[in-house]
Amino acid sequence: MHTSILDTIGNTPIVRLQRLAPPGTELYVKLESRNPGGSVKDRMAVAAIEDAEQRGVLRPGQTVVEATSGNTGIALAMVCAAKGYPLVVVMAENFSIERRRLMRLLGARVVLTPAALKGSGMLAKARELAAHLDGFLVEQFDNPANARAHELGTAREILASFADGPLDCFVTGAGTGGTLRGVGAVLRKESPHTRIVVCEPDNAPVLASGRAQPQDGSSHPAFRPHLMQGWTPDFIPGLTAAAVAAGVIDHVQAVDGDEAIRVTRALAREEGILSGISGGAAVAGALHVCATLAPGSRVLVMLPDAADRYLSTALFEEIDDTMNDAELALSHATPLAHFGAAPAIDPSPATGVQLQPGDAAADAELGALLTDREQPVLLFGFAWCEYARAVRRLFAHLGVPYQAVILDAPDMQAGDRGGRLRRALARHLGKATIPQVFVGSQHIGGCNETFVAMADRSLLRKLAGAGVVVPEPSDDFDPTSLLPNWQQPTGAGQPMPAAKADTPRTIEA
């Protein structure tokens, strides 16, 4: 039993690959995605914050600020949520969208910088905001606590796992340089036989070039944009430079971006391991190194995170979210539950049945709801229904005050009140589908009808007629972007417009 989520950081598993490893080689991976925040950066985040607390440079309630490609931001958001610090993360706009959402889910504020300004641009912005907010800047690229977390944690876990025999090669990428510096220093001292390999993109050979980092704040001359998020910023971090100066690197292995994606997918399909692109890239580099090692060699690769951090990246660009032809054919190979077939059972309540005890009261309740002038906009829906949630997103975006009648709410289940109210609605409309929307007692329809009414602006006119006046949306507002992703028509799905606070008066009792 743990007193805090932060107590669960570390001691991540090491797994031997069964199908991707070359014959005669023991190839292992360390699954850093098993940390509670989902990446290796959890180690650095808690170490940096607790080090700052101990040194007295982070005050209670002070804002924490950091520049990150995403994983550090998520890790810091988790740590700051657990410890009660506000967090501002600065992130280049080209990093994956799901990382931004995870940070915001954890309570962080995320400030985006133009992709053209690269990593150095987001770092400069973080420094500027830290000064503006009188905040604590983590400085993960230079913070000694970053490397120390790996000296005291990651490296000790590795040595313990390979206590039964030699570890011939350790392979990692270089982002901040914390893992490389910390683990490399310990292995160089306590396992001098271990060869230490750092991987970097083949089109951005910052370390392999041997060229020093410019001191004028400009990008390293060997840097080019690449596919491995979290690896190789456009400058050589202080911790990486320290690792180079300490002589802990035996070999720099170049990795092609397309090969990194191919190996990442192979890890999933052949080993059942959901790695991020940087992990797949490290395994790709390790496979090249394995070809140079003696039979029986044992190799360990760091996998910094998992595939779910990359849903909006090139890793998933060939992964469908709808059925392909083969899957459709398989669906139609048996008679039940395929698209295009009439359902065997209609679960909707009948609309022409004899009234039951309590139905008259439900009819009266429905009538009162429909004629309530204080709240003329009504949404009848289920809590779980994606279509009802889409309507709610639309109303929130427009700033429409509305009353949500949630028919499956817990208190609606007492005496089957929700079911009776739904049957009353079905009798009133002559159909039983949910959700249903009313404006000023006038029936608009379900989700699709409501969105069509929004598209032709008739919804705005009906709202105005009921005394609900909302600002005209901008010309670039696409209502279909608020529909469930799988329901959006071709060409829809642009970034969701910023929604106003959704604070309906919800009937659940």
Coordinates of C-alpha atoms in Angstrom, one line a residue, residues 34-322:
R34 CA 5.1 1.1 -16.4
N35 CA 5.8 4.2 -14.4
P36 CA 2.6 5.8 -13.1
G37 CA 2.8 8.8 -15.4
G38 CA 3.6 6.5 -18.4
S39 CA 7.2 7.3 -19.1
V40 CA 10.8 7.4 -18.0
K41 CA 10.4 11.1 -17.2
D42 CA 8.5 10.3 -14.0
R43 CA 11.9 9.6 -12.4
M44 CA 13.3 13.0 -13.4
A45 CA 10.2 14.9 -12.5
V46 CA 9.8 13.8 -8.9
A47 CA 13.6 14.0 -8.4
A48 CA 13.8 17.6 -9.7
I49 CA 10.8 18.8 -7.7
E50 CA 11.9 17.2 -4.4
D51 CA 15.5 18.4 -4.9
A52 CA 14.2 22.0 -5.4
E53 CA 12.1 21.6 -2.2
Q54 CA 15.0 20.4 -0.2
R55 CA 17.2 23.3 -1.5
G56 CA 14.5 25.8 -0.7
V57 CA 14.3 27.2 -4.3
L58 CA 10.7 26.0 -4.7
R59 CA 8.2 27.6 -2.4
P60 CA 4.8 26.2 -1.5
G61 CA 2.2 27.2 -4.1
Q62 CA 4.9 28.6 -6.5
T63 CA 4.3 27.9 -10.2
V64 CA 6.5 25.3 -11.8
V65 CA 7.5 26.0 -15.4
E66 CA 9.2 23.8 -18.0
A67 CA 9.8 23.3 -21.7
T68 CA 9.1 19.8 -22.9
S69 CA 8.2 17.6 -25.9
G70 CA 5.5 16.1 -23.8
N71 CA 6.6 13.3 -21.5
T72 CA 8.4 15.5 -19.0
G73 CA 5.3 17.8 -19.0
I74 CA 3.0 14.9 -18.2
A75 CA 5.4 13.6 -15.5
L76 CA 5.6 17.1 -14.0
A77 CA 1.9 17.5 -14.2
M78 CA 1.4 14.3 -12.2
V79 CA 4.0 15.3 -9.6
C80 CA 2.6 18.9 -9.3
A81 CA -0.9 17.6 -9.0
A82 CA 0.2 15.2 -6.2
K83 CA 2.1 18.0 -4.4
G84 CA -0.2 20.9 -5.1
Y85 CA 1.9 23.1 -7.3
P86 CA 0.5 25.0 -10.4
L87 CA 2.3 24.0 -13.6
V88 CA 2.9 25.8 -16.9
V89 CA 4.3 23.7 -19.7
V90 CA 5.8 25.2 -22.9
M91 CA 5.6 22.9 -25.9
A92 CA 6.3 23.2 -29.6
E93 CA 3.1 22.9 -31.6
N94 CA 4.3 19.9 -33.7
F95 CA 4.4 17.5 -30.7
S96 CA 1.6 15.1 -30.4
I97 CA -1.9 16.4 -29.4
E98 CA -2.6 13.6 -26.9
R99 CA 0.3 14.7 -24.8
R100 CA -1.2 18.2 -24.5
R101 CA -4.5 16.7 -23.4
L102 CA -2.9 14.5 -20.8
M103 CA -1.1 17.5 -19.3
R104 CA -4.3 19.5 -19.2
L105 CA -6.2 16.6 -17.7
L106 CA -3.7 16.6 -14.9
G107 CA -4.3 20.4 -14.4
A108 CA -1.4 21.9 -16.2
R109 CA -1.6 24.9 -18.5
V110 CA 0.1 24.3 -21.8
V111 CA 1.6 27.2 -23.9
L112 CA 2.4 26.3 -27.5
T113 CA 5.3 27.8 -29.5
P114 CA 5.8 27.8 -33.3
A115 CA 7.3 24.6 -34.7
A116 CA 9.7 26.7 -36.7
L117 CA 11.4 27.9 -33.5
K118 CA 12.2 24.3 -32.5
G119 CA 13.3 23.2 -29.1
S120 CA 15.4 26.2 -28.4
G121 CA 12.4 28.4 -29.0
M122 CA 10.2 26.7 -26.5
L123 CA 13.1 26.7 -24.0
A124 CA 13.5 30.5 -24.4
K125 CA 9.7 30.9 -23.9
A126 CA 9.8 28.8 -20.7
R127 CA 12.6 31.0 -19.3
E128 CA 10.6 34.1 -20.2
L129 CA 7.4 32.8 -18.6
A130 CA 9.3 31.6 -15.4
A131 CA 10.6 35.2 -14.9
H132 CA 7.1 36.7 -15.7
L133 CA 5.4 34.3 -13.2
D134 CA 8.2 34.4 -10.6
G135 CA 8.1 30.6 -11.1
F136 CA 10.5 27.7 -10.6
L137 CA 12.1 26.7 -13.9
V138 CA 12.9 22.9 -13.8
E139 CA 15.6 23.1 -16.5
Q140 CA 15.5 19.4 -17.2
F141 CA 18.3 19.6 -19.9
D142 CA 20.8 20.8 -17.3
N143 CA 19.4 19.9 -13.9
P144 CA 21.8 17.5 -12.0
A145 CA 18.8 16.0 -10.3
N146 CA 17.7 14.5 -13.6
A147 CA 20.9 12.4 -14.0
R148 CA 21.0 11.7 -10.2
A149 CA 17.5 10.0 -10.5
H150 CA 19.0 7.6 -12.9
E151 CA 22.2 7.0 -10.9
L152 CA 20.2 6.2 -7.8
G153 CA 17.3 4.4 -9.4
T154 CA 17.5 3.2 -13.0
A155 CA 21.1 2.1 -12.9
R156 CA 20.7 0.2 -9.7
E157 CA 17.6 -1.6 -11.0
I158 CA 19.6 -2.6 -14.1
L159 CA 22.6 -3.9 -12.1
A160 CA 20.3 -5.9 -9.9
S161 CA 18.5 -7.4 -12.8
F162 CA 21.8 -8.5 -14.4
A163 CA 23.5 -9.7 -11.3
D164 CA 23.5 -13.3 -12.6
G165 CA 25.8 -12.5 -15.5
P166 CA 27.3 -9.7 -17.6
L167 CA 25.4 -7.0 -19.4
D168 CA 27.3 -6.6 -22.7
C169 CA 25.6 -3.6 -24.1
F170 CA 23.3 -0.8 -22.9
V171 CA 21.4 1.1 -25.6
T172 CA 19.5 4.3 -25.1
G173 CA 18.5 7.5 -27.0
A174 CA 19.4 11.0 -25.9
G175 CA 16.8 13.6 -25.2
T176 CA 17.8 15.6 -22.1
G177 CA 20.8 13.3 -21.6
G178 CA 19.6 12.4 -18.0
T179 CA 19.4 8.7 -18.6
L180 CA 22.6 8.6 -20.6
R181 CA 24.5 10.6 -18.0
G182 CA 23.1 8.9 -14.9
V183 CA 23.0 5.2 -16.0
G184 CA 26.2 5.6 -18.1
A185 CA 28.2 6.9 -15.2
V186 CA 27.2 4.0 -12.9
L187 CA 27.8 1.4 -15.6
R188 CA 31.2 2.8 -16.5
K189 CA 32.2 2.5 -12.9
E190 CA 30.5 -0.7 -11.7
S191 CA 30.2 -2.7 -15.0
P192 CA 33.1 -1.5 -17.1
H193 CA 32.6 -4.5 -19.5
T194 CA 29.2 -3.0 -20.6
R195 CA 29.4 -1.2 -23.9
I196 CA 27.2 2.0 -23.9
V197 CA 25.5 3.0 -27.1
V198 CA 23.5 6.2 -27.7
C199 CA 21.2 6.4 -30.6
E200 CA 20.2 9.5 -32.6
P201 CA 18.3 10.2 -35.8
D202 CA 20.4 9.6 -38.9
N203 CA 19.3 12.9 -40.4
A204 CA 20.2 14.9 -37.2
P205 CA 23.6 13.5 -36.2
V206 CA 24.3 16.1 -33.6
L207 CA 26.6 13.9 -31.5
A208 CA 28.1 12.0 -34.4
S209 CA 29.1 15.2 -36.1
G210 CA 31.6 16.0 -33.4
R211 CA 30.7 19.7 -33.7
A212 CA 30.3 21.8 -30.7
Q213 CA 27.1 23.5 -29.7
P214 CA 27.0 27.2 -30.8
Q215 CA 27.1 29.5 -27.8
D216 CA 25.0 32.2 -29.4
G217 CA 21.7 30.4 -28.8
S218 CA 21.3 29.2 -32.4
S219 CA 20.5 25.6 -33.4
H220 CA 23.2 23.0 -33.7
P221 CA 24.4 23.0 -37.3
A222 CA 23.8 19.2 -37.7
F223 CA 20.2 19.3 -36.5
R224 CA 17.3 18.6 -38.8
P225 CA 13.6 17.9 -37.8
H226 CA 13.1 14.2 -37.3
L227 CA 10.4 11.6 -36.3
M228 CA 11.7 10.6 -32.9
Q229 CA 9.8 12.8 -30.4
G230 CA 11.8 13.2 -27.2
W231 CA 15.2 12.6 -28.9
T232 CA 17.8 15.1 -30.0
P233 CA 16.6 18.6 -29.6
D234 CA 18.2 21.3 -31.8
F235 CA 20.9 21.8 -29.2
I236 CA 23.2 19.7 -27.1
P237 CA 21.8 19.7 -23.6
G238 CA 24.2 20.2 -20.7
L239 CA 23.7 16.7 -19.4
T240 CA 24.4 15.2 -22.8
A241 CA 27.5 17.3 -23.1
A242 CA 28.6 16.1 -19.6
A243 CA 28.1 12.5 -20.7
V244 CA 30.3 13.1 -23.7
A245 CA 33.0 14.8 -21.7
A246 CA 33.0 12.0 -19.1
G247 CA 33.6 9.5 -21.9
V248 CA 30.7 7.3 -21.1
I249 CA 29.7 6.8 -24.7
D250 CA 31.3 4.0 -26.6
H251 CA 29.3 4.3 -29.9
V252 CA 26.8 6.6 -31.5
Q253 CA 24.3 4.6 -33.6
A254 CA 22.3 6.4 -36.3
V255 CA 18.7 5.4 -36.8
D256 CA 16.5 6.0 -39.8
G257 CA 13.0 7.4 -39.0
D258 CA 11.1 5.0 -41.2
E259 CA 13.0 2.1 -39.7
A260 CA 12.1 3.4 -36.2
I261 CA 8.4 3.3 -37.1
R262 CA 8.7 -0.1 -38.7
V263 CA 10.4 -1.6 -35.6
T264 CA 7.9 0.1 -33.2
R265 CA 5.1 -1.6 -35.1
A266 CA 7.0 -4.9 -35.0
L267 CA 7.3 -4.6 -31.2
A268 CA 3.6 -4.4 -31.0
R269 CA 2.7 -7.1 -33.5
E270 CA 5.5 -9.6 -32.8
E271 CA 6.2 -9.0 -29.1
G272 CA 3.0 -7.5 -27.8
I273 CA 4.9 -4.4 -26.5
L274 CA 3.3 -1.0 -27.1
S275 CA 6.3 1.3 -27.4
G276 CA 6.6 4.9 -28.5
I277 CA 8.6 5.8 -31.6
S278 CA 11.7 6.6 -29.6
G279 CA 11.7 3.2 -28.0
G280 CA 11.2 1.5 -31.4
A281 CA 14.1 3.6 -32.6
A282 CA 16.3 2.5 -29.8
V283 CA 15.5 -1.2 -30.5
A284 CA 16.2 -0.5 -34.2
G285 CA 19.6 0.9 -33.2
A286 CA 20.2 -2.1 -30.9
L287 CA 19.5 -4.5 -33.8
H288 CA 22.3 -2.9 -35.8
V289 CA 24.6 -3.2 -32.8
C290 CA 23.7 -6.8 -32.2
A291 CA 25.1 -7.7 -35.6
T292 CA 28.5 -6.7 -34.3
L293 CA 28.5 -8.6 -31.0
A294 CA 29.7 -12.0 -30.1
P295 CA 27.1 -14.9 -29.9
G296 CA 25.5 -15.1 -26.4
S297 CA 25.7 -11.3 -25.8
R298 CA 23.2 -9.7 -23.6
V299 CA 21.8 -6.3 -24.6
L300 CA 19.4 -4.0 -22.8
V301 CA 17.4 -1.2 -24.5
M302 CA 15.5 1.6 -22.8
L303 CA 11.9 2.0 -23.9
P304 CA 10.9 5.5 -22.6
D305 CA 7.2 5.4 -23.1
A306 CA 4.2 3.7 -24.8
A307 CA 2.4 3.9 -28.1
D308 CA -0.6 5.8 -26.8
R309 CA 1.5 9.0 -26.7
Y310 CA 1.7 8.9 -30.5
L311 CA -1.9 8.4 -31.7
S312 CA -1.7 11.6 -33.8
T313 CA 1.8 10.9 -35.3
A314 CA 3.2 9.0 -38.2
L315 CA 3.2 5.8 -36.1
F316 CA -0.6 5.5 -36.5
E317 CA -1.0 7.0 -40.0
E318 CA -1.6 3.5 -41.5
I319 CA -3.6 2.3 -38.6
D320 CA -7.4 2.4 -39.5
D321 CA -10.1 3.4 -37.0
T322 CA -12.8 2.0 -39.3

